[in-house]
DNA sequence: AGGATAGCCTGCGGGC
DNA sequence: TGCCCGCAGGCTATCC
């Protein structure tokens, strides 16, 4: 379940592995997993060139939970991993790569070191996808423009503006990618606990001081999680196969019915925005 | 029109 | 042992 910290870990890992490499092949194995757009933003058939075939990897960018790989000639490929998506790197010749649920694969050639790297995109549940554009500007305009401020660069003023006039539960707002981008169920619960705010409070009832505290806590939680390489609950691993360890620092997520680490009260598990939500009724007001 | 809801999809674990 | 059901949740389409 890649949220912002996991996607950022993947981005950094791919940047290390693939920057400046030549894309010597790109294959889409499941047609409907990828949508390609022309210069007018109109959908059309996907060609291997859309998956950067024949290009050179210039940059890896991220906004919220979405990742973009751009070629030096401007072509860009946006990847969203949904719930179960994985990007995995293998050095050429090593045949321990998973074969199931692979929807796209690439071969990168490193002409300086005479090495080849294979990248595969697997996604069992197929909630993810790939969207390709002829330029980064088009990705920004057609897709990323729908996303709110990236959660890693949130501050009190921006969060306050994003939440203004919304009377739904604060957690529902945090999960809405058009309000703030990158937060999923795990980091929403952890951030609200850290800020001492009940997840079911209508967003409009938050005082400026609480919004400020929440903004700071979100940044702190996400930064800590990135330093731990993200959260691995079941099968998240970065492209080099390394799991994250932030799950060891979870204070509420997945701990419903257990004791609050701060005060010992039994943590409550409720439903907010159709998601299991765990909080401490004593510590969170 | 903002917000709630259903549905997509597979793997896994608990219960019987 | 094996089967069935519920649950996990990011996102979009649809409804209210």
mmCIF file with all atom_site columns, C-alpha atoms in Angstrom, chain A residues 115-197:
data_model
loop_
_atom_site.group_PDB
_atom_site.id
_atom_site.type_symbol
_atom_site.label_atom_id
_atom_site.label_alt_id
_atom_site.label_comp_id
_atom_site.label_asym_id
_atom_site.label_entity_id
_atom_site.label_seq_id
_atom_site.pdbx_PDB_ins_code
_atom_site.Cartn_x
_atom_site.Cartn_y
_atom_site.Cartn_z
_atom_site.occupancy
_atom_site.B_iso_or_equiv
_atom_site.pdbx_formal_charge
_atom_site.auth_seq_id
_atom_site.auth_comp_id
_atom_site.auth_asym_id
_atom_site.auth_atom_id
_atom_site.pdbx_PDB_model_num
ATOM 1  C CA . UNK A 1 115 ? 25.402  -3.582 -17.590 1.00 0.00 ? 115 UNK A CA 1
ATOM 2  C CA . UNK A 1 116 ? 21.713  -4.219 -18.152 1.00 0.00 ? 116 UNK A CA 1
ATOM 3  C CA . UNK A 1 117 ? 18.969  -3.709 -15.589 1.00 0.00 ? 117 UNK A CA 1
ATOM 4  C CA . UNK A 1 118 ? 15.479  -5.137 -15.850 1.00 0.00 ? 118 UNK A CA 1
ATOM 5  C CA . UNK A 1 119 ? 12.586  -3.282 -14.229 1.00 0.00 ? 119 UNK A CA 1
ATOM 6  C CA . UNK A 1 120 ? 9.201   -4.908 -13.759 1.00 0.00 ? 120 UNK A CA 1
ATOM 7  C CA . UNK A 1 121 ? 5.893   -3.440 -12.657 1.00 0.00 ? 121 UNK A CA 1
ATOM 8  C CA . UNK A 1 122 ? 3.667   -5.907 -10.822 1.00 0.00 ? 122 UNK A CA 1
ATOM 9  C CA . UNK A 1 123 ? 0.263   -5.131 -9.416  1.00 0.00 ? 123 UNK A CA 1
ATOM 10 C CA . UNK A 1 124 ? -1.917  -8.034 -8.301  1.00 0.00 ? 124 UNK A CA 1
ATOM 11 C CA . UNK A 1 125 ? -5.041  -5.979 -7.642  1.00 0.00 ? 125 UNK A CA 1
ATOM 12 C CA . UNK A 1 126 ? -4.580  -3.631 -10.567 1.00 0.00 ? 126 UNK A CA 1
ATOM 13 C CA . UNK A 1 127 ? -5.744  -0.512 -8.726  1.00 0.00 ? 127 UNK A CA 1
ATOM 14 C CA . UNK A 1 128 ? -2.673  1.175  -10.157 1.00 0.00 ? 128 UNK A CA 1
ATOM 15 C CA . UNK A 1 129 ? -1.848  2.224  -13.690 1.00 0.00 ? 129 UNK A CA 1
ATOM 16 C CA . UNK A 1 130 ? 0.472   4.037  -16.089 1.00 0.00 ? 130 UNK A CA 1
ATOM 17 C CA . UNK A 1 131 ? -0.307  7.311  -17.867 1.00 0.00 ? 131 UNK A CA 1
ATOM 18 C CA . UNK A 1 132 ? 2.028   8.619  -20.549 1.00 0.00 ? 132 UNK A CA 1
ATOM 19 C CA . UNK A 1 133 ? 2.386   12.129 -22.002 1.00 0.00 ? 133 UNK A CA 1
ATOM 20 C CA . UNK A 1 134 ? 4.657   13.724 -24.603 1.00 0.00 ? 134 UNK A CA 1
ATOM 21 C CA . UNK A 1 135 ? 5.877   16.242 -22.019 1.00 0.00 ? 135 UNK A CA 1
ATOM 22 C CA . UNK A 1 136 ? 6.088   16.851 -18.303 1.00 0.00 ? 136 UNK A CA 1
ATOM 23 C CA . UNK A 1 137 ? 3.990   20.009 -18.718 1.00 0.00 ? 137 UNK A CA 1
ATOM 24 C CA . UNK A 1 138 ? 1.138   17.897 -20.058 1.00 0.00 ? 138 UNK A CA 1
ATOM 25 C CA . UNK A 1 139 ? 1.347   15.540 -17.089 1.00 0.00 ? 139 UNK A CA 1
ATOM 26 C CA . UNK A 1 140 ? 1.162   18.570 -14.789 1.00 0.00 ? 140 UNK A CA 1
ATOM 27 C CA . UNK A 1 141 ? -1.731  20.090 -16.674 1.00 0.00 ? 141 UNK A CA 1
ATOM 28 C CA . UNK A 1 142 ? -3.785  16.968 -17.393 1.00 0.00 ? 142 UNK A CA 1
ATOM 29 C CA . UNK A 1 143 ? -3.219  14.937 -14.265 1.00 0.00 ? 143 UNK A CA 1
ATOM 30 C CA . UNK A 1 144 ? -1.191  16.370 -11.409 1.00 0.00 ? 144 UNK A CA 1
ATOM 31 C CA . UNK A 1 145 ? -3.207  19.588 -11.496 1.00 0.00 ? 145 UNK A CA 1
ATOM 32 C CA . UNK A 1 146 ? -6.002  17.589 -9.852  1.00 0.00 ? 146 UNK A CA 1
ATOM 33 C CA . UNK A 1 147 ? -3.799  16.887 -6.833  1.00 0.00 ? 147 UNK A CA 1
ATOM 34 C CA . UNK A 1 148 ? -3.498  19.126 -3.809  1.00 0.00 ? 148 UNK A CA 1
ATOM 35 C CA . UNK A 1 149 ? -0.240  20.344 -2.276  1.00 0.00 ? 149 UNK A CA 1
ATOM 36 C CA . UNK A 1 150 ? 2.294   17.557 -1.797  1.00 0.00 ? 150 UNK A CA 1
ATOM 37 C CA . UNK A 1 151 ? 2.025   16.466 1.850   1.00 0.00 ? 151 UNK A CA 1
ATOM 38 C CA . UNK A 1 152 ? 5.792   16.654 2.373   1.00 0.00 ? 152 UNK A CA 1
ATOM 39 C CA . UNK A 1 153 ? 5.751   20.411 1.731   1.00 0.00 ? 153 UNK A CA 1
ATOM 40 C CA . UNK A 1 154 ? 2.591   21.219 3.645   1.00 0.00 ? 154 UNK A CA 1
ATOM 41 C CA . UNK A 1 155 ? 2.610   24.092 6.139   1.00 0.00 ? 155 UNK A CA 1
ATOM 42 C CA . UNK A 1 156 ? -0.034  25.619 8.421   1.00 0.00 ? 156 UNK A CA 1
ATOM 43 C CA . UNK A 1 157 ? -1.165  28.270 5.923   1.00 0.00 ? 157 UNK A CA 1
ATOM 44 C CA . UNK A 1 158 ? -1.480  25.810 3.035   1.00 0.00 ? 158 UNK A CA 1
ATOM 45 C CA . UNK A 1 159 ? -3.290  23.200 5.128   1.00 0.00 ? 159 UNK A CA 1
ATOM 46 C CA . UNK A 1 160 ? -5.632  25.837 6.501   1.00 0.00 ? 160 UNK A CA 1
ATOM 47 C CA . UNK A 1 161 ? -6.444  26.995 2.979   1.00 0.00 ? 161 UNK A CA 1
ATOM 48 C CA . UNK A 1 162 ? -6.915  23.413 1.733   1.00 0.00 ? 162 UNK A CA 1
ATOM 49 C CA . UNK A 1 163 ? -9.344  22.602 4.544   1.00 0.00 ? 163 UNK A CA 1
ATOM 50 C CA . UNK A 1 164 ? -11.319 25.842 4.449   1.00 0.00 ? 164 UNK A CA 1
ATOM 51 C CA . UNK A 1 165 ? -15.060 25.370 4.223   1.00 0.00 ? 165 UNK A CA 1
ATOM 52 C CA . UNK A 1 166 ? -14.944 21.592 4.463   1.00 0.00 ? 166 UNK A CA 1
ATOM 53 C CA . UNK A 1 167 ? -17.208 20.186 7.135   1.00 0.00 ? 167 UNK A CA 1
ATOM 54 C CA . UNK A 1 168 ? -16.481 16.526 6.587   1.00 0.00 ? 168 UNK A CA 1
ATOM 55 C CA . UNK A 1 169 ? -14.348 14.527 9.016   1.00 0.00 ? 169 UNK A CA 1
ATOM 56 C CA . UNK A 1 170 ? -10.751 15.749 9.118   1.00 0.00 ? 170 UNK A CA 1
ATOM 57 C CA . UNK A 1 171 ? -9.506  12.267 8.248   1.00 0.00 ? 171 UNK A CA 1
ATOM 58 C CA . UNK A 1 172 ? -11.734 12.133 5.150   1.00 0.00 ? 172 UNK A CA 1
ATOM 59 C CA . UNK A 1 173 ? -10.222 15.449 4.038   1.00 0.00 ? 173 UNK A CA 1
ATOM 60 C CA . UNK A 1 174 ? -6.660  14.216 4.631   1.00 0.00 ? 174 UNK A CA 1
ATOM 61 C CA . UNK A 1 175 ? -7.336  11.129 2.504   1.00 0.00 ? 175 UNK A CA 1
ATOM 62 C CA . UNK A 1 176 ? -8.717  13.254 -0.363  1.00 0.00 ? 176 UNK A CA 1
ATOM 63 C CA . UNK A 1 177 ? -5.796  13.624 -2.785  1.00 0.00 ? 177 UNK A CA 1
ATOM 64 C CA . UNK A 1 178 ? -7.266  16.817 -4.242  1.00 0.00 ? 178 UNK A CA 1
ATOM 65 C CA . UNK A 1 179 ? -7.019  18.444 -0.793  1.00 0.00 ? 179 UNK A CA 1
ATOM 66 C CA . UNK A 1 180 ? -3.526  17.238 0.094   1.00 0.00 ? 180 UNK A CA 1
ATOM 67 C CA . UNK A 1 181 ? -1.551  14.655 -1.879  1.00 0.00 ? 181 UNK A CA 1
ATOM 68 C CA . UNK A 1 182 ? 0.249   11.633 -0.491  1.00 0.00 ? 182 UNK A CA 1
ATOM 69 C CA . UNK A 1 183 ? -1.556  10.659 2.713   1.00 0.00 ? 183 UNK A CA 1
ATOM 70 C CA . UNK A 1 184 ? -3.273  7.266  2.940   1.00 0.00 ? 184 UNK A CA 1
ATOM 71 C CA . UNK A 1 185 ? -4.896  5.373  5.780   1.00 0.00 ? 185 UNK A CA 1
ATOM 72 C CA . UNK A 1 186 ? -1.721  4.592  7.721   1.00 0.00 ? 186 UNK A CA 1
ATOM 73 C CA . UNK A 1 187 ? -0.216  8.070  7.784   1.00 0.00 ? 187 UNK A CA 1
ATOM 74 C CA . UNK A 1 188 ? -3.598  9.749  8.316   1.00 0.00 ? 188 UNK A CA 1
ATOM 75 C CA . UNK A 1 189 ? -4.121  7.811  11.549  1.00 0.00 ? 189 UNK A CA 1
ATOM 76 C CA . UNK A 1 190 ? -0.527  8.292  12.690  1.00 0.00 ? 190 UNK A CA 1
ATOM 77 C CA . UNK A 1 191 ? -0.561  12.039 11.964  1.00 0.00 ? 191 UNK A CA 1
ATOM 78 C CA . UNK A 1 192 ? -3.894  12.631 13.721  1.00 0.00 ? 192 UNK A CA 1
ATOM 79 C CA . UNK A 1 193 ? -2.663  10.741 16.776  1.00 0.00 ? 193 UNK A CA 1
ATOM 80 C CA . UNK A 1 194 ? 0.583   12.720 16.782  1.00 0.00 ? 194 UNK A CA 1
ATOM 81 C CA . UNK A 1 195 ? -1.353  15.975 16.576  1.00 0.00 ? 195 UNK A CA 1
ATOM 82 C CA . UNK A 1 196 ? -3.869  14.911 19.256  1.00 0.00 ? 196 UNK A CA 1
ATOM 83 C CA . UNK A 1 197 ? -6.881  15.371 16.982  1.00 0.00 ? 197 UNK A CA 1
#
